[in-house]
Structure formats: structure tokens, C-alpha cells
């Protein structure tokens, strides 16, 4: 081992009731480097980071952690932070009702005379930290008012307030737009110049390819390999992660005929839910045909989710105007149940809080929107719902010990299959899928893609919202771009390129201003 | 299962976790019954058997009947993610209204019964409006309701004690159904007991078959049969005991009908499933087409009607209406729901659980008063019991989800 190593974790083994989550994992982090840790969901990445950040205290695992060559024992996050190890979780841990400055110094308050909090100094220092991370916001702004991307930067600013030496980022860009991701990746590179090493856990291999100096691949709780900079390519990482080559990220396109128009959204405008003077979607026109997969791309705040949610029973926004047609017939979609009845299904981007009842079993989750239809003589037909759940378990290959197991116990990919089953079971004409592969590992993604292709092939119309352009380019027949609530253009798949789409996604279409 | 080797994938490890999770869920359900049995045994011993005498059994049922009726409505409200502090006041208000209608205005008893249930429903609708459509938290709305309806009760009845209620009305709260034969245990009561046992066994067997047919591995047959035997024996013994005293209390009939009816409502109908869905995750429920405001509104109307029914039964049993009728019952009903496994956050709980929880509390109260403990100690012990039950529940759930 070289003396220049900043951090070394040696022979880390952690088991849960006899099941080994980590088995003799050894990694090292050099000074001034960005180390990526890759692996499928359940490979042990998060467990490893919890060991490193003291969430699992010394003694609850075997092996040792050496910092600057010295063995350290950490019991709890506070102790790891004292040593300059700061973890930023996928789920941001900010208090939304507090200001940026309050959040940055929460638990680490700036004390003045008499031990009282010195707000003047707190705000001054916070402003300095915000400048460091390139966030142009007032420190007194409430966190609730910030986009997820900006909140992420606040988290990093918070890490700085603690003299961070090792920054651990768990899926830092999964909720960010390309633009925000770009900024974050730039920031990480900049931190490296300033001597702060980072460990990144991410499913976005293209980003890892760009930013990582080395990649450690973990599979089944053990280190498979560590790749030097020269060997870092997406295909190479994937091979390590799944233990085989994956030649195709997307299923082969099948020959299919695009049929009649199924969904038509016409002159659709929506105002902000909280602030009705702000327009979120402006005069949108959208058409989706039978058998067609229509992509919607756009940066964060472009209004994609707002468009989808508002069409789906006015689930977002206020001051709606415009019409929705399904199969050429104008339909009332003013409530979710009416939208479902009209043949529209919406699969949320926020699976855990909006998509599933995590404590309920697979059967209940799949049946919920279809319960009114499953009613026979006033009672829910249990045979029908259990039968359907079994059928979906087979056809979607949902890996669950039982259809009576709570869905919270399933992996992300399998949870997503449950959500898809739930909506396919409502027998919709059109499915609006909002970031359907977010937080899902490579193998499961491919399965989800296959399911989507099959849905289209069976004559359903699919609207595919995604922040990842390669995914849209790999899956869609046509891609529509949005920018600040407006549809700025569309391209058939044979003409679509990332550059052209990016241009549309940032296109200012100056129209009547409010 | 054997200890997994080093090559075991976490994926194959998951079912293991699930098995243990299931085991603890089973334990969770089982623990409620164990607790009830334990409480019965302890107080049977400390009261030197008085607890289990026929007359005391009958008293237990009659004294706790109205709390259990409230517990049914309350656990539904709690499953839906709310709370209702007003039920004692609504019970008092509806009971007083019924008494005044009958005594002061000579309204026939059945009409007075119906009208007071309507009054309860309207009181519930009033609160439901504020909760569902004005989005005021139910804690606040029903805290206000508790004051409002107690105030109105006092305004209605003042310092009067209205008694001498019509006989058929009193029968609702204090009556017994029997064949009227002089000697031996009452055959009607016994027959009903046997019918109920047959019903439960039949239902359990059918639903077990259904689940097995759909590919779920059935639990141990021994446990299943043993459970049925224990429950059947308990019901038969209870019906024998009641038959040996005066027969079947009317309150128990009402309670069984409500218990069965609401269990079916909660588990087999769309509205019941929607109540669970709203309480478990409101936003997800909304995005699945559940009309959550209607659910909220329904819950409070329903609670209001059940509170009124409980109020009527209290008034009938005492043959007396006063301005203080029903005071404090909300807390007993809430305690019953939580002791019976409902979660504060909503989404979890069952009618059966609330009934067992209410019964457990009732037996503890009854046992302590037979032992001659004063109310000061009864309250103290009860408080500790409620705290321990809920703490155990949380510990048990935490054990399940912790990794």
C-alpha cells in the first residue's frame, strides 16, 4: 500500500442475520481522485458507504478502516463527519421549511455571545459556501423553494461547512436535469483540484466514464475489479457489474405498425398549483398514436411532469384550459377516476411516495385503481385480483417471495414492475410513463424497456417522459421537446440526435408574456 | 434454511428476510390474542375466579358494549389517518336528544332512536366537512367538536336527569334475549353460539382454501386448527356462560352484527380498501383514482352515527340521560384501537383488533374493580398498559423493517 492513500477499507465483511451483504471488501481512495463504485442494486454499495460513514458502528462489521494510514473506529455519523467524511444520500436530508443558511448550519450552529446563534454570521458564511458551490441563491431562501438540483448543491455546501475531506455522493444526479448534472460533475472535478476526494455511486455510467479516475466494481457483496482510468468504458463497467457482456442497452426495435390517433391533448395550459399567476404548461399540443412510443424530453422545470399530471385528472396545477381526446372523442379528465375511465394511465416518476403503498402486498398494489371494476355484487372479487397478481408476477417476471409480500421488500426494478402491472391492469389506451427507469439497475432497465416495447406492440399508445436522452433515442418513435412549459418542437426518431434535441430543449419561443 | 455460503447472492437472501418478517408479523397478530388470554388468566387468578363467573361475564359484555361500538368507528377513522376526539360528546348529545324526544315530546322510541342516529350523522357530517373539504386537521376539528357537542348537550338538558324511559328503549341497552325457560342454560343463546362457531370455521376454511389455490404456501395446519379450536372453545364457553345467566345481551347482538358487517366492509368492499389506501399513502391513493375527500367525509359521518348509537345504548342501559353522558369515552375508544394494533400514522389496523383491544382494556378494568382497586389505580394501570402495548407494537415493527 502506498503511503499516499487517503482512505483504505480493508477486508470489510458485514452480515445481516447470517446473510453476507459485504464479503471481504477492500477499497482504497487516493488523495485528489474521484473513485466510482459501481454495482447492481443489492450489490452492497450502500452498505459499504454506511460502514464508511459510521451508520454501522465499529464492531458491527469486521475488517478495518484506515484514514491517512491509521486505523480509525467510528460510531455514528457525527464521528465520521468529524474526520471529514461526509455522505450525501440519494434522498436529500434537508429540512424544507428552513432556509438554506439554517440547513447548512443545522446541528453545527454558529454561536455568538452568550451561546446564542449568530444569524448575521451564519448568513454571511452560508453565502460564501454557496458561492463556492456555484449556487446563486439568497441564503435566506427556503429550501422548499429550490429545485432538487439546487438542493443537492446546498447539501454539498453543507458538507463544506464541516471541512470535508472525503465526499461520498450516492446517486447524486438521479433526480437532476442534464444541465444540473453537468454543473455538479464540474463541481466534483473542481473539488478534486482543491484536494477533496470523492466517492461516487451512480447508475449513470456515461457520467462515471467522464468523471471517475478509477472504478471499483462490486458484485454480490465482493469487489470484482478496480478499473484504472484507461479502462473505464461503459461496456467494460457493465461487464463487471453483471458478470457478462451486455451488447444491447435497449431491446431490438420490432416491426410494428403505428395506428390511429389515441391521445390528443389540445391547447392545454396549466397554472402553477401554489402560485396561479405562474404558467406551468402553455398551449401544449400532443398526439400519441396506437403502437407508438412518444418521448418527451426537457430540462428540469420544463413542465413535462406537470403536463402529464394535469392531463391525468388534474393531479397538478390550477386554472386548467384545453381539451383531451381519447380515440377521437373528447373526454372529461377532471378527476383521476375519470381519466382512468377515459383510458389514461400515469406511472409516476416518484415510485416510493406517489406510486406504491409500500406496506401493502403485491395484490393490493396492483388492484387498487381497478377495484371499482373488480366489484361484483358490491364486493371486491378476491379471486380476480389475486389471479391478476399471479398472472402479472409471471408475465412481468416480478421477483417476489409471494404476491402477498409487502412491495417495500422488493428491489427497485421489481417495484417498478408492480407499478407498471397496476396500470396495465386498468387496461388503458395510453400509458404515460414518467421516468420509468429511475433508480433501477441495468438488467432491470432492459426488462422494463422490453415491457414498454411489448405494450406498444400490443397496440397501446405510450408517452415516455425521461431526462436521459439516450433512453429516449433508444426507445421512442418520435420525441417531443419541452422548454419552460411549452412544446418547442418534435423530431421523428430517424432525425433525432442529442444535439438537435438539446437545442429544442433550450429554445426560447417568445410568445405573449403574461 | 442452511447458513448461506460466501457465494450467496443477496437476491437469494431476500426470501429469508421475508420469512422472518412474516414470522414477526404473525407473532404480532398472535401476540394480541396471547395478551388477551394472559389478561384473562391473570385476573381470573387475582379475583379468585370471580372474573369468570357467569354474571360477571354478562356484565363485562354489557358494560363494554358501547365502548366496543365506538372502537369500531374509531379504528376506521384511525386507519384513514385521522383521529376523533368528539365521540364522547356526540354520544352524550345523541343520548340526551333521544331521551328528551321520548320523555318531553312523547316521540315513539323507535323514531327517537332513528332521529338520534341522524343527529349523530349530521354531527359527523359537520366535522367531516371541515376535515375533508376545508382541510383542517381532524385533531383540531374534533377537539372543537368535543367542546361544541358537550356544550350543546348541556344547553339541551341542563341540570336535569331524564329518566323513566320507555321499556323497549331500555331493552336496547339492558335487555337480554332468551327462550324464557326457567331451568337450565338458555337454549337460544347456546344455539346462536354454535351457529357463530360454525360460521367462523366455515369462513376460515374457505378463505384458507382460496389463498392456497392461488399459490400461497399455507401456514402450518396444526397452528391453523389449533387456532380454530381455541377460538371455537372460547365462543362456546362464552355462550354457555351467558346462557347460564340471563341469556344473550341485546348489546352483544348489536355488537356482533356491527363487527361482522364492518369487517366485511373494511376487507371486501371498495370503500374499505380505499380507506386503507388513503391512510397508508394519501397521494398514491389520489393518483390511483381514490376520492380521498369522500373517504374522509364518510369516515366522520360513520363515526358520528356509531357514536350516537353508543350514546343511545348508554342512555338505555342507565335508563337515564344527563349532561355528562359519554364523557371521556373517546379516550377509551382510541386506546382500544391502538392497543388492538392500529398505527398512529394510519393505514394499519383492523376491526377485530380494535374489538380485542377494547375487550382487553375492559377486562383489565373489570378485574381491577373486582379486586377492589380504586379508580385512581385503575386509571394509572390502564395508562401504563396502553403505553406498553403501543411501545411493543412499534418495537415489533421496527424489528421487522430494520436491516
PDB file of C-alpha atoms in Angstrom, chain B residues 52-250:
ATOM      1  CA  UNK B  52     -65.176 -15.770  35.030  1.00  0.00           C
ATOM      2  CA  UNK B  53     -68.474 -16.160  36.850  1.00  0.00           C
ATOM      3  CA  UNK B  54     -71.496 -16.173  34.594  1.00  0.00           C
ATOM      4  CA  UNK B  55     -72.917 -12.963  35.957  1.00  0.00           C
ATOM      5  CA  UNK B  56     -69.625 -11.121  35.658  1.00  0.00           C
ATOM      6  CA  UNK B  57     -69.116 -12.287  32.082  1.00  0.00           C
ATOM      7  CA  UNK B  58     -72.539 -10.927  31.237  1.00  0.00           C
ATOM      8  CA  UNK B  59     -71.744  -7.649  32.995  1.00  0.00           C
ATOM      9  CA  UNK B  60     -68.456  -7.369  31.161  1.00  0.00           C
ATOM     10  CA  UNK B  61     -70.225  -7.580  27.815  1.00  0.00           C
ATOM     11  CA  UNK B  62     -72.950  -5.119  28.739  1.00  0.00           C
ATOM     12  CA  UNK B  63     -70.581  -2.644  30.369  1.00  0.00           C
ATOM     13  CA  UNK B  64     -68.134  -2.608  27.489  1.00  0.00           C
ATOM     14  CA  UNK B  65     -70.523  -2.974  24.588  1.00  0.00           C
ATOM     15  CA  UNK B  66     -70.810   0.719  23.815  1.00  0.00           C
ATOM     16  CA  UNK B  67     -67.055   1.271  24.037  1.00  0.00           C
ATOM     17  CA  UNK B  68     -66.558  -1.519  21.534  1.00  0.00           C
ATOM     18  CA  UNK B  69     -69.115   0.077  19.204  1.00  0.00           C
ATOM     19  CA  UNK B  70     -67.145   3.306  19.414  1.00  0.00           C
ATOM     20  CA  UNK B  71     -63.919   1.377  18.879  1.00  0.00           C
ATOM     21  CA  UNK B  72     -65.223   0.057  15.558  1.00  0.00           C
ATOM     22  CA  UNK B  73     -65.784   3.554  14.206  1.00  0.00           C
ATOM     23  CA  UNK B  74     -62.611   4.848  15.807  1.00  0.00           C
ATOM     24  CA  UNK B  75     -60.306   2.254  14.313  1.00  0.00           C
ATOM     25  CA  UNK B  76     -61.713   3.084  10.878  1.00  0.00           C
ATOM     26  CA  UNK B  77     -61.044   6.773  11.447  1.00  0.00           C
ATOM     27  CA  UNK B  78     -57.517   5.923  12.622  1.00  0.00           C
ATOM     28  CA  UNK B  79     -56.871   3.609   9.666  1.00  0.00           C
ATOM     29  CA  UNK B  80     -57.899   6.527   7.452  1.00  0.00           C
ATOM     30  CA  UNK B  81     -55.171   8.605   9.101  1.00  0.00           C
ATOM     31  CA  UNK B  82     -57.365  10.695  11.359  1.00  0.00           C
ATOM     32  CA  UNK B  83     -58.484  10.855  14.979  1.00  0.00           C
ATOM     33  CA  UNK B  84     -61.849  11.691  16.521  1.00  0.00           C
ATOM     34  CA  UNK B  85     -61.902  13.288  19.955  1.00  0.00           C
ATOM     35  CA  UNK B  86     -65.570  14.214  19.792  1.00  0.00           C
ATOM     36  CA  UNK B  87     -67.232  10.813  20.073  1.00  0.00           C
ATOM     37  CA  UNK B  88     -67.922  11.064  23.812  1.00  0.00           C
ATOM     38  CA  UNK B  89     -69.634  14.406  23.329  1.00  0.00           C
ATOM     39  CA  UNK B  90     -71.608  13.235  20.314  1.00  0.00           C
ATOM     40  CA  UNK B  91     -72.674  10.132  22.250  1.00  0.00           C
ATOM     41  CA  UNK B  92     -73.821  12.354  25.124  1.00  0.00           C
ATOM     42  CA  UNK B  93     -75.625  14.720  22.764  1.00  0.00           C
ATOM     43  CA  UNK B  94     -77.432  11.980  20.856  1.00  0.00           C
ATOM     44  CA  UNK B  95     -78.364  10.135  24.058  1.00  0.00           C
ATOM     45  CA  UNK B  96     -79.771  13.304  25.575  1.00  0.00           C
ATOM     46  CA  UNK B  97     -81.650  14.090  22.365  1.00  0.00           C
ATOM     47  CA  UNK B  98     -83.243  10.641  22.361  1.00  0.00           C
ATOM     48  CA  UNK B  99     -84.304  10.933  25.999  1.00  0.00           C
ATOM     49  CA  UNK B 100     -85.779  14.403  25.521  1.00  0.00           C
ATOM     50  CA  UNK B 101     -87.638  13.349  22.383  1.00  0.00           C
ATOM     51  CA  UNK B 102     -89.227  10.409  24.159  1.00  0.00           C
ATOM     52  CA  UNK B 103     -89.970  11.950  27.541  1.00  0.00           C
ATOM     53  CA  UNK B 104     -90.670  15.565  26.692  1.00  0.00           C
ATOM     54  CA  UNK B 105     -92.215  15.200  23.238  1.00  0.00           C
ATOM     55  CA  UNK B 106     -93.684  11.695  23.514  1.00  0.00           C
ATOM     56  CA  UNK B 107     -91.932  10.582  20.325  1.00  0.00           C
ATOM     57  CA  UNK B 108     -92.140   6.768  19.920  1.00  0.00           C
ATOM     58  CA  UNK B 109     -88.927   5.036  20.989  1.00  0.00           C
ATOM     59  CA  UNK B 110     -88.036   3.706  17.528  1.00  0.00           C
ATOM     60  CA  UNK B 111     -88.415   7.119  15.954  1.00  0.00           C
ATOM     61  CA  UNK B 112     -86.350   8.659  18.721  1.00  0.00           C
ATOM     62  CA  UNK B 113     -83.682   6.049  18.032  1.00  0.00           C
ATOM     63  CA  UNK B 114     -83.616   6.836  14.331  1.00  0.00           C
ATOM     64  CA  UNK B 115     -83.641  10.593  14.911  1.00  0.00           C
ATOM     65  CA  UNK B 116     -80.760  10.438  17.334  1.00  0.00           C
ATOM     66  CA  UNK B 117     -78.732   8.380  14.855  1.00  0.00           C
ATOM     67  CA  UNK B 118     -79.492  11.063  12.261  1.00  0.00           C
ATOM     68  CA  UNK B 119     -78.343  13.705  14.738  1.00  0.00           C
ATOM     69  CA  UNK B 120     -75.087  11.772  15.178  1.00  0.00           C
ATOM     70  CA  UNK B 121     -74.700  11.501  11.421  1.00  0.00           C
ATOM     71  CA  UNK B 122     -75.215  15.240  10.999  1.00  0.00           C
ATOM     72  CA  UNK B 123     -72.703  15.998  13.745  1.00  0.00           C
ATOM     73  CA  UNK B 124     -70.267  13.703  11.936  1.00  0.00           C
ATOM     74  CA  UNK B 125     -71.039  15.353   8.602  1.00  0.00           C
ATOM     75  CA  UNK B 126     -70.336  18.748  10.139  1.00  0.00           C
ATOM     76  CA  UNK B 127     -66.919  17.589  11.273  1.00  0.00           C
ATOM     77  CA  UNK B 128     -66.330  15.633   8.078  1.00  0.00           C
ATOM     78  CA  UNK B 129     -66.891  18.805   6.079  1.00  0.00           C
ATOM     79  CA  UNK B 130     -64.146  20.647   7.929  1.00  0.00           C
ATOM     80  CA  UNK B 131     -61.736  17.743   7.728  1.00  0.00           C
ATOM     81  CA  UNK B 132     -62.362  16.686   4.132  1.00  0.00           C
ATOM     82  CA  UNK B 133     -63.140  19.910   2.334  1.00  0.00           C
ATOM     83  CA  UNK B 134     -61.655  22.680   4.485  1.00  0.00           C
ATOM     84  CA  UNK B 135     -58.563  20.542   5.168  1.00  0.00           C
ATOM     85  CA  UNK B 136     -58.478  21.381   8.863  1.00  0.00           C
ATOM     86  CA  UNK B 137     -56.610  18.616  10.719  1.00  0.00           C
ATOM     87  CA  UNK B 138     -59.035  16.165  12.331  1.00  0.00           C
ATOM     88  CA  UNK B 139     -57.384  16.620  15.718  1.00  0.00           C
ATOM     89  CA  UNK B 140     -58.413  20.291  15.702  1.00  0.00           C
ATOM     90  CA  UNK B 141     -61.840  19.756  14.169  1.00  0.00           C
ATOM     91  CA  UNK B 142     -62.825  17.074  16.629  1.00  0.00           C
ATOM     92  CA  UNK B 143     -61.284  18.905  19.558  1.00  0.00           C
ATOM     93  CA  UNK B 144     -63.635  21.723  18.620  1.00  0.00           C
ATOM     94  CA  UNK B 145     -66.413  19.172  18.134  1.00  0.00           C
ATOM     95  CA  UNK B 146     -65.780  17.756  21.577  1.00  0.00           C
ATOM     96  CA  UNK B 147     -66.362  21.200  23.085  1.00  0.00           C
ATOM     97  CA  UNK B 148     -69.235  22.122  20.771  1.00  0.00           C
ATOM     98  CA  UNK B 149     -71.295  18.982  21.286  1.00  0.00           C
ATOM     99  CA  UNK B 150     -70.659  18.852  25.009  1.00  0.00           C
ATOM    100  CA  UNK B 151     -71.746  22.460  25.183  1.00  0.00           C
ATOM    101  CA  UNK B 152     -74.879  21.742  23.171  1.00  0.00           C
ATOM    102  CA  UNK B 153     -75.647  18.736  25.381  1.00  0.00           C
ATOM    103  CA  UNK B 154     -75.520  20.923  28.458  1.00  0.00           C
ATOM    104  CA  UNK B 155     -77.649  23.546  26.694  1.00  0.00           C
ATOM    105  CA  UNK B 156     -80.155  20.845  25.770  1.00  0.00           C
ATOM    106  CA  UNK B 157     -80.506  19.071  29.055  1.00  0.00           C
ATOM    107  CA  UNK B 158     -79.160  21.495  31.651  1.00  0.00           C
ATOM    108  CA  UNK B 159     -79.001  20.086  35.145  1.00  0.00           C
ATOM    109  CA  UNK B 160     -81.888  17.718  34.549  1.00  0.00           C
ATOM    110  CA  UNK B 161     -81.737  13.950  34.896  1.00  0.00           C
ATOM    111  CA  UNK B 162     -84.151  12.490  32.396  1.00  0.00           C
ATOM    112  CA  UNK B 163     -85.158   9.007  33.388  1.00  0.00           C
ATOM    113  CA  UNK B 164     -88.124   6.634  33.182  1.00  0.00           C
ATOM    114  CA  UNK B 165     -87.532   5.933  29.537  1.00  0.00           C
ATOM    115  CA  UNK B 166     -89.872   3.634  27.558  1.00  0.00           C
ATOM    116  CA  UNK B 167     -89.305  -0.048  28.200  1.00  0.00           C
ATOM    117  CA  UNK B 168     -88.470  -1.152  24.646  1.00  0.00           C
ATOM    118  CA  UNK B 169     -85.826   1.595  24.553  1.00  0.00           C
ATOM    119  CA  UNK B 170     -84.238   0.432  27.810  1.00  0.00           C
ATOM    120  CA  UNK B 171     -84.264  -3.086  26.386  1.00  0.00           C
ATOM    121  CA  UNK B 172     -81.734  -1.932  23.748  1.00  0.00           C
ATOM    122  CA  UNK B 173     -79.136  -1.253  26.386  1.00  0.00           C
ATOM    123  CA  UNK B 174     -80.022  -3.525  29.260  1.00  0.00           C
ATOM    124  CA  UNK B 175     -82.107  -6.294  27.706  1.00  0.00           C
ATOM    125  CA  UNK B 176     -81.438  -9.977  27.183  1.00  0.00           C
ATOM    126  CA  UNK B 177     -82.782 -12.329  24.583  1.00  0.00           C
ATOM    127  CA  UNK B 178     -83.658 -15.851  25.695  1.00  0.00           C
ATOM    128  CA  UNK B 179     -86.296 -18.550  25.366  1.00  0.00           C
ATOM    129  CA  UNK B 180     -87.500 -17.601  28.810  1.00  0.00           C
ATOM    130  CA  UNK B 181     -87.380 -21.176  30.076  1.00  0.00           C
ATOM    131  CA  UNK B 182     -86.888 -21.386  33.823  1.00  0.00           C
ATOM    132  CA  UNK B 183     -84.463 -24.275  34.205  1.00  0.00           C
ATOM    133  CA  UNK B 184     -81.033 -24.930  32.753  1.00  0.00           C
ATOM    134  CA  UNK B 185     -78.957 -22.834  30.399  1.00  0.00           C
ATOM    135  CA  UNK B 186     -80.828 -20.895  27.738  1.00  0.00           C
ATOM    136  CA  UNK B 187     -81.036 -22.952  24.561  1.00  0.00           C
ATOM    137  CA  UNK B 188     -81.420 -19.987  22.212  1.00  0.00           C
ATOM    138  CA  UNK B 189     -78.168 -18.470  23.419  1.00  0.00           C
ATOM    139  CA  UNK B 190     -76.401 -21.800  23.061  1.00  0.00           C
ATOM    140  CA  UNK B 191     -77.765 -22.303  19.562  1.00  0.00           C
ATOM    141  CA  UNK B 192     -76.582 -18.890  18.450  1.00  0.00           C
ATOM    142  CA  UNK B 193     -73.156 -19.631  19.918  1.00  0.00           C
ATOM    143  CA  UNK B 194     -72.943 -22.848  17.909  1.00  0.00           C
ATOM    144  CA  UNK B 195     -74.053 -21.062  14.751  1.00  0.00           C
ATOM    145  CA  UNK B 196     -71.384 -18.412  15.170  1.00  0.00           C
ATOM    146  CA  UNK B 197     -68.701 -21.051  15.670  1.00  0.00           C
ATOM    147  CA  UNK B 198     -69.870 -22.866  12.549  1.00  0.00           C
ATOM    148  CA  UNK B 199     -69.783 -19.601  10.625  1.00  0.00           C
ATOM    149  CA  UNK B 200     -66.256 -18.738  11.717  1.00  0.00           C
ATOM    150  CA  UNK B 201     -64.888 -22.212  10.995  1.00  0.00           C
ATOM    151  CA  UNK B 202     -66.541 -22.293   7.581  1.00  0.00           C
ATOM    152  CA  UNK B 203     -65.285 -18.839   6.654  1.00  0.00           C
ATOM    153  CA  UNK B 204     -61.723 -19.559   7.778  1.00  0.00           C
ATOM    154  CA  UNK B 205     -61.582 -22.836   5.892  1.00  0.00           C
ATOM    155  CA  UNK B 206     -62.914 -21.250   2.705  1.00  0.00           C
ATOM    156  CA  UNK B 207     -60.532 -18.298   2.783  1.00  0.00           C
ATOM    157  CA  UNK B 208     -57.592 -20.580   3.572  1.00  0.00           C
ATOM    158  CA  UNK B 209     -58.511 -22.731   0.576  1.00  0.00           C
ATOM    159  CA  UNK B 210     -58.760 -19.681  -1.623  1.00  0.00           C
ATOM    160  CA  UNK B 211     -55.318 -18.424  -0.709  1.00  0.00           C
ATOM    161  CA  UNK B 212     -53.802 -21.879  -1.132  1.00  0.00           C
ATOM    162  CA  UNK B 213     -55.468 -22.224  -4.502  1.00  0.00           C
ATOM    163  CA  UNK B 214     -53.780 -19.032  -5.610  1.00  0.00           C
ATOM    164  CA  UNK B 215     -50.358 -20.415  -4.892  1.00  0.00           C
ATOM    165  CA  UNK B 216     -49.655 -19.069  -1.451  1.00  0.00           C
ATOM    166  CA  UNK B 217     -47.928 -21.572   0.772  1.00  0.00           C
ATOM    167  CA  UNK B 218     -50.391 -22.297   3.564  1.00  0.00           C
ATOM    168  CA  UNK B 219     -49.205 -21.853   7.123  1.00  0.00           C
ATOM    169  CA  UNK B 220     -48.862 -24.815   9.427  1.00  0.00           C
ATOM    170  CA  UNK B 221     -52.072 -26.837   9.538  1.00  0.00           C
ATOM    171  CA  UNK B 222     -51.522 -27.573  13.208  1.00  0.00           C
ATOM    172  CA  UNK B 223     -51.432 -23.875  14.056  1.00  0.00           C
ATOM    173  CA  UNK B 224     -54.474 -23.241  11.895  1.00  0.00           C
ATOM    174  CA  UNK B 225     -56.539 -25.994  13.502  1.00  0.00           C
ATOM    175  CA  UNK B 226     -55.300 -25.174  16.991  1.00  0.00           C
ATOM    176  CA  UNK B 227     -56.273 -21.529  16.464  1.00  0.00           C
ATOM    177  CA  UNK B 228     -59.751 -22.511  15.337  1.00  0.00           C
ATOM    178  CA  UNK B 229     -60.185 -24.887  18.254  1.00  0.00           C
ATOM    179  CA  UNK B 230     -59.154 -22.238  20.778  1.00  0.00           C
ATOM    180  CA  UNK B 231     -61.431 -19.583  19.285  1.00  0.00           C
ATOM    181  CA  UNK B 232     -64.367 -22.003  18.972  1.00  0.00           C
ATOM    182  CA  UNK B 233     -63.927 -23.220  22.520  1.00  0.00           C
ATOM    183  CA  UNK B 234     -63.826 -19.640  23.781  1.00  0.00           C
ATOM    184  CA  UNK B 235     -67.021 -18.699  21.953  1.00  0.00           C
ATOM    185  CA  UNK B 236     -68.855 -21.842  23.049  1.00  0.00           C
ATOM    186  CA  UNK B 237     -67.771 -21.295  26.611  1.00  0.00           C
ATOM    187  CA  UNK B 238     -68.857 -17.658  26.417  1.00  0.00           C
ATOM    188  CA  UNK B 239     -72.278 -18.593  25.061  1.00  0.00           C
ATOM    189  CA  UNK B 240     -72.693 -21.274  27.734  1.00  0.00           C
ATOM    190  CA  UNK B 241     -71.793 -18.753  30.385  1.00  0.00           C
ATOM    191  CA  UNK B 242     -74.241 -16.186  29.030  1.00  0.00           C
ATOM    192  CA  UNK B 243     -76.907 -18.856  28.646  1.00  0.00           C
ATOM    193  CA  UNK B 244     -76.497 -19.755  32.308  1.00  0.00           C
ATOM    194  CA  UNK B 245     -77.097 -16.192  33.424  1.00  0.00           C
ATOM    195  CA  UNK B 246     -79.842 -14.337  31.626  1.00  0.00           C
ATOM    196  CA  UNK B 247     -79.314 -15.132  28.004  1.00  0.00           C
ATOM    197  CA  UNK B 248     -77.907 -13.123  25.157  1.00  0.00           C
ATOM    198  CA  UNK B 249     -77.447  -9.400  25.894  1.00  0.00           C
ATOM    199  CA  UNK B 250     -79.033  -7.247  23.182  1.00  0.00           C
TER     200      UNK B 250
END
